[in-house]
Every structure is written in structure tokens, then in C-alpha cells.
Amino acid sequence: MILFKKSRELQDRLSGELNFKKKIGFVPTMGALHAGHISLVEASKNENDITVCSIFINPAQFNDPKDYEKYPVTLEKDIYQLETAGCDILFLPTVNEIYPGGMIAKKFELGRLDQMLEGKFRPGHFQGVCLVMERLLDLVNPDNLYMGQKDYQQCLVIKKLLEPTLSHDKIRITVCPTLREPDGLAMSSRNLRLNEEDRKAAPAIYNVLQYIKNSFKPGNLSSLRSEAVKKLETAGFRVDYAEIADANDLSPITDWDGRQKGVALIAAFLHDIRLIDNLTLN
Ligand code: AMP
């Protein structure tokens, strides 16, 4: 694996003669890698000639500065895992390298996606995600982009980001399934910050998602929603949302007609650690 810290060097390498007509797969991450991240690298390796992974903790997407400061960093372990997985290139830029002129806010048109669920509870988050993704995609110029279903709304946001720009129309997005711990907890870098007691409580999110899936029946869903919130609160969570939504555009489903494709999405805190997860319902 080759490690690049400079954008220029990464670009020179990727656009060099050596790589003419080679397919490039890209896995953007914020590090503290786990098996979920590595599954994206493996998916990329199966379908491309060159797999590029980036590790960059993007300050522009943190609405809570404390969350940014405390974001886990496990660089040596990350490099080891990527090398073992056969990743070809690791891009490890500094903030200056990504935002040479500073983090200049730009308005990305994301429609309602920017105002609901994560957009509502983390104002500015998706704008920051788009800012970094636009920059990274320009540098890497991949054929294929690999993202995790774990961040369901983020996948829809990036699909929207890539919709209008002709320069990006060749990028294909693959959404990979969420990898979980044996007790059902979705793997996440933030799990490293859970204390012992909270780690034990955390799988309740997945249990509640399964409860929603098993109880998902045609008709009004408001009591199912409030039941889900109650179960999470009983397990010790402070709930941002427990939503049942249209799988394509995330608009809330009030009355299910038995056909519309649905997804259940949860965001909830254990102390100051915010966890998110989701499950498709049908
Ligand atoms: P992050 O480092 O949290 O920004 O995540 C980088 C990529 O890994 C994103 O596309 C995530 O959706 C994906 N990812 C995170 N957790 C998981 C997981 N448990 N299973 C599969 N993919 C994941």
C-alpha cells in the first residue's frame, strides 16, 4: 500500500500513465477502522484495479465541536488493517490539504434531505459531508464509490450530490450492508467511546429496529413509533428520532399501504455518545 499525504502526489499517481484505463474504487472514511470499513475495501477490490481509501476527520461535518475533538484516532491499527485487506492507496491529508483556502461554506442543494432526521438534528452536517466529498471525488476521480448502509441518509445525500454535475456522472455508488457485532450493535468508530455499561445497553437500538420490522403492518404507524421511543428510553437512551420512512426519499410514513418500501431509522444518545442505525423493513 502506498500512503499519500499530498493531494498533488495522489493525483499524479492516479492520473499517471501507469493507471491509464484502470478502474478506480474509492472508500472515504474518517478512520478508527473496523470490519465494516474493511468490507467496503473488499467490495472495491473485487470490482476495481486500484482501491483508494481516505482517512480524514472532516471538521466541516461536525456540528458538535466536542464530538470532533474526541473522534477516535487509531492510525497504526488502521494502516495495518488496510494493508492486510490489500488496499492499494491510502490518502491521509491534513485539513489544510483538503481546504487550502479554508473551509469556505458553499450551499449544496439537497432539498428536504438536509432538513429531516440527521439534517434536522445535526444542522450543517450534510453540507459539510458534501464539501469534503466534492473535494475528495475531484482528487481521486473514481469509477466506483463505496459507502455503508449504516449511514442511510448520507448515501441518499451523496447520490443527490452526484446527480446534477456532469463531471461526476460516471461515478457509480455501491451501498454495502451494515456489519454488526455479534450482539447486533452496528459497528461504528464511536463505539470505542462507549463505557462498559453503555456498551451493554447499546444493542437495544438494533433490537428496537427488529421490533419495528416485525410489527410493521398496514395501517397507522404512530403507536409503533411511540412504542419504539419508549423501548429506547427504557434501555437508557435519549432519543433524537425513531422514524419509519419511505426508503427512497425518507419522507415519514403515517399510514402504511402494505406496498411502499420502508426503512426504520434511529438516532439516540447514551450519555454523550450519539449512535445511529437503520433497517429496511420490506
Ligand atoms: P466513517 O468512517 O464513519 O465516515 O464511515 C466511512 C464509511 O464506512 C461510510 O460509508 C460508512 O457508511 C461506512 N460504514 C460505517 N460503519 C459501517 C458498518 N458497520 N458496516 C458497513 N459500513 C460501515
Short mmCIF file of N, CA and C and ligand atoms in Angstrom, two decimals, residues 27-31 33-37 39-40 61 71 146-151 154-155 176-180 186-190, ligand 1:
data_model
loop_
_atom_site.label_atom_id
_atom_site.label_comp_id
_atom_site.label_asym_id
_atom_site.label_seq_id
_atom_site.Cartn_x
_atom_site.Cartn_y
_atom_site.Cartn_z
N VAL A 27 -12.99 4.42 -1.21
CA VAL A 27 -13.65 4.23 0.09
C VAL A 27 -13.27 5.39 1.01
N PRO A 28 -14.11 6.42 1.11
CA PRO A 28 -13.79 7.52 2.03
C PRO A 28 -14.17 7.15 3.46
N THR A 29 -13.28 7.44 4.41
CA THR A 29 -13.57 7.15 5.82
C THR A 29 -13.00 8.27 6.71
N MET A 30 -13.37 8.16 7.99
CA MET A 30 -12.77 9.07 8.98
C MET A 30 -11.85 8.28 9.92
N GLY A 31 -11.49 7.06 9.53
CA GLY A 31 -10.55 6.29 10.33
C GLY A 31 -11.19 5.59 11.51
N LEU A 33 -10.79 2.47 11.97
CA LEU A 33 -11.41 1.48 11.08
C LEU A 33 -11.81 0.21 11.81
N HIS A 34 -12.91 -0.37 11.33
CA HIS A 34 -13.40 -1.65 11.84
C HIS A 34 -13.79 -2.51 10.64
N ALA A 35 -14.33 -3.69 10.93
CA ALA A 35 -14.63 -4.64 9.84
C ALA A 35 -15.63 -4.07 8.84
N GLY A 36 -16.51 -3.17 9.28
CA GLY A 36 -17.46 -2.55 8.36
C GLY A 36 -16.74 -1.76 7.27
N HIS A 37 -15.76 -0.95 7.68
CA HIS A 37 -14.96 -0.20 6.70
C HIS A 37 -14.23 -1.17 5.76
N SER A 39 -15.02 -4.09 4.90
CA SER A 39 -15.91 -4.75 3.93
C SER A 39 -16.09 -3.87 2.68
N LEU A 40 -16.03 -2.56 2.86
CA LEU A 40 -16.12 -1.66 1.70
C LEU A 40 -14.84 -1.77 0.85
N GLN A 61 -18.02 18.67 8.93
CA GLN A 61 -19.27 17.93 9.10
C GLN A 61 -19.67 17.70 10.55
N TYR A 71 -13.13 12.54 18.49
CA TYR A 71 -13.29 11.47 17.50
C TYR A 71 -12.07 10.54 17.59
N TYR A 146 -17.73 3.52 -2.72
CA TYR A 146 -18.32 2.54 -1.80
C TYR A 146 -18.70 3.21 -0.49
N MET A 147 -19.98 3.02 -0.11
CA MET A 147 -20.48 3.63 1.12
C MET A 147 -21.30 2.60 1.87
N GLY A 148 -21.49 2.84 3.18
CA GLY A 148 -22.19 1.87 4.01
C GLY A 148 -23.65 2.24 4.23
N GLN A 149 -24.52 1.23 4.22
CA GLN A 149 -25.94 1.46 4.51
C GLN A 149 -26.13 2.00 5.93
N LYS A 150 -25.15 1.73 6.80
CA LYS A 150 -25.17 2.25 8.17
C LYS A 150 -25.53 3.74 8.18
N ASP A 151 -25.00 4.48 7.20
CA ASP A 151 -25.31 5.91 7.08
C ASP A 151 -26.29 6.10 5.92
N GLN A 154 -26.94 9.53 4.49
CA GLN A 154 -25.73 10.04 3.82
C GLN A 154 -25.63 9.47 2.41
N CYS A 155 -26.00 8.20 2.25
CA CYS A 155 -25.95 7.59 0.90
C CYS A 155 -26.89 8.34 -0.04
N CYS A 176 -23.05 -0.73 0.63
CA CYS A 176 -22.73 -2.04 1.21
C CYS A 176 -23.49 -2.25 2.52
N PRO A 177 -23.86 -3.52 2.82
CA PRO A 177 -24.64 -3.79 4.03
C PRO A 177 -23.91 -3.41 5.32
N THR A 178 -24.70 -3.15 6.35
CA THR A 178 -24.14 -2.78 7.67
C THR A 178 -23.57 -4.00 8.36
N LEU A 179 -22.31 -3.93 8.74
CA LEU A 179 -21.72 -5.02 9.54
C LEU A 179 -21.98 -4.76 11.01
N ARG A 180 -22.29 -5.86 11.72
CA ARG A 180 -22.70 -5.74 13.12
C ARG A 180 -21.81 -6.59 14.03
N ALA A 186 -24.50 -2.13 15.49
CA ALA A 186 -23.83 -1.78 14.24
C ALA A 186 -22.41 -1.34 14.55
N MET A 187 -21.43 -1.86 13.82
CA MET A 187 -20.05 -1.42 14.04
C MET A 187 -19.95 0.06 13.74
N SER A 188 -19.23 0.76 14.60
CA SER A 188 -19.07 2.20 14.43
C SER A 188 -17.82 2.64 15.18
N SER A 189 -17.12 3.61 14.60
CA SER A 189 -15.92 4.14 15.27
C SER A 189 -16.29 4.69 16.65
N ARG A 190 -17.49 5.25 16.75
CA ARG A 190 -17.90 5.86 18.02
C ARG A 190 -18.14 4.82 19.12
P1 AMP B 1 -16.99 6.81 8.65
O1 AMP B 1 -15.56 6.46 8.90
O2 AMP B 1 -17.87 6.66 9.83
O3 AMP B 1 -17.15 8.13 7.94
O4 AMP B 1 -17.52 5.72 7.61
C1 AMP B 1 -16.89 5.52 6.38
C2 AMP B 1 -17.75 4.61 5.54
O5 AMP B 1 -17.91 3.35 6.20
C3 AMP B 1 -19.18 5.17 5.34
O6 AMP B 1 -19.60 4.93 4.02
C4 AMP B 1 -19.98 4.36 6.34
O7 AMP B 1 -21.34 4.24 6.00
C5 AMP B 1 -19.27 3.02 6.29
N1 AMP B 1 -19.56 2.24 7.50
C6 AMP B 1 -19.51 2.70 8.77
N2 AMP B 1 -19.90 1.73 9.63
C7 AMP B 1 -20.21 0.65 8.87
C8 AMP B 1 -20.68 -0.67 9.17
N3 AMP B 1 -20.94 -1.05 10.42
N4 AMP B 1 -20.89 -1.53 8.14
C9 AMP B 1 -20.64 -1.13 6.85
N5 AMP B 1 -20.19 0.08 6.51
C10 AMP B 1 -19.98 0.97 7.51
#
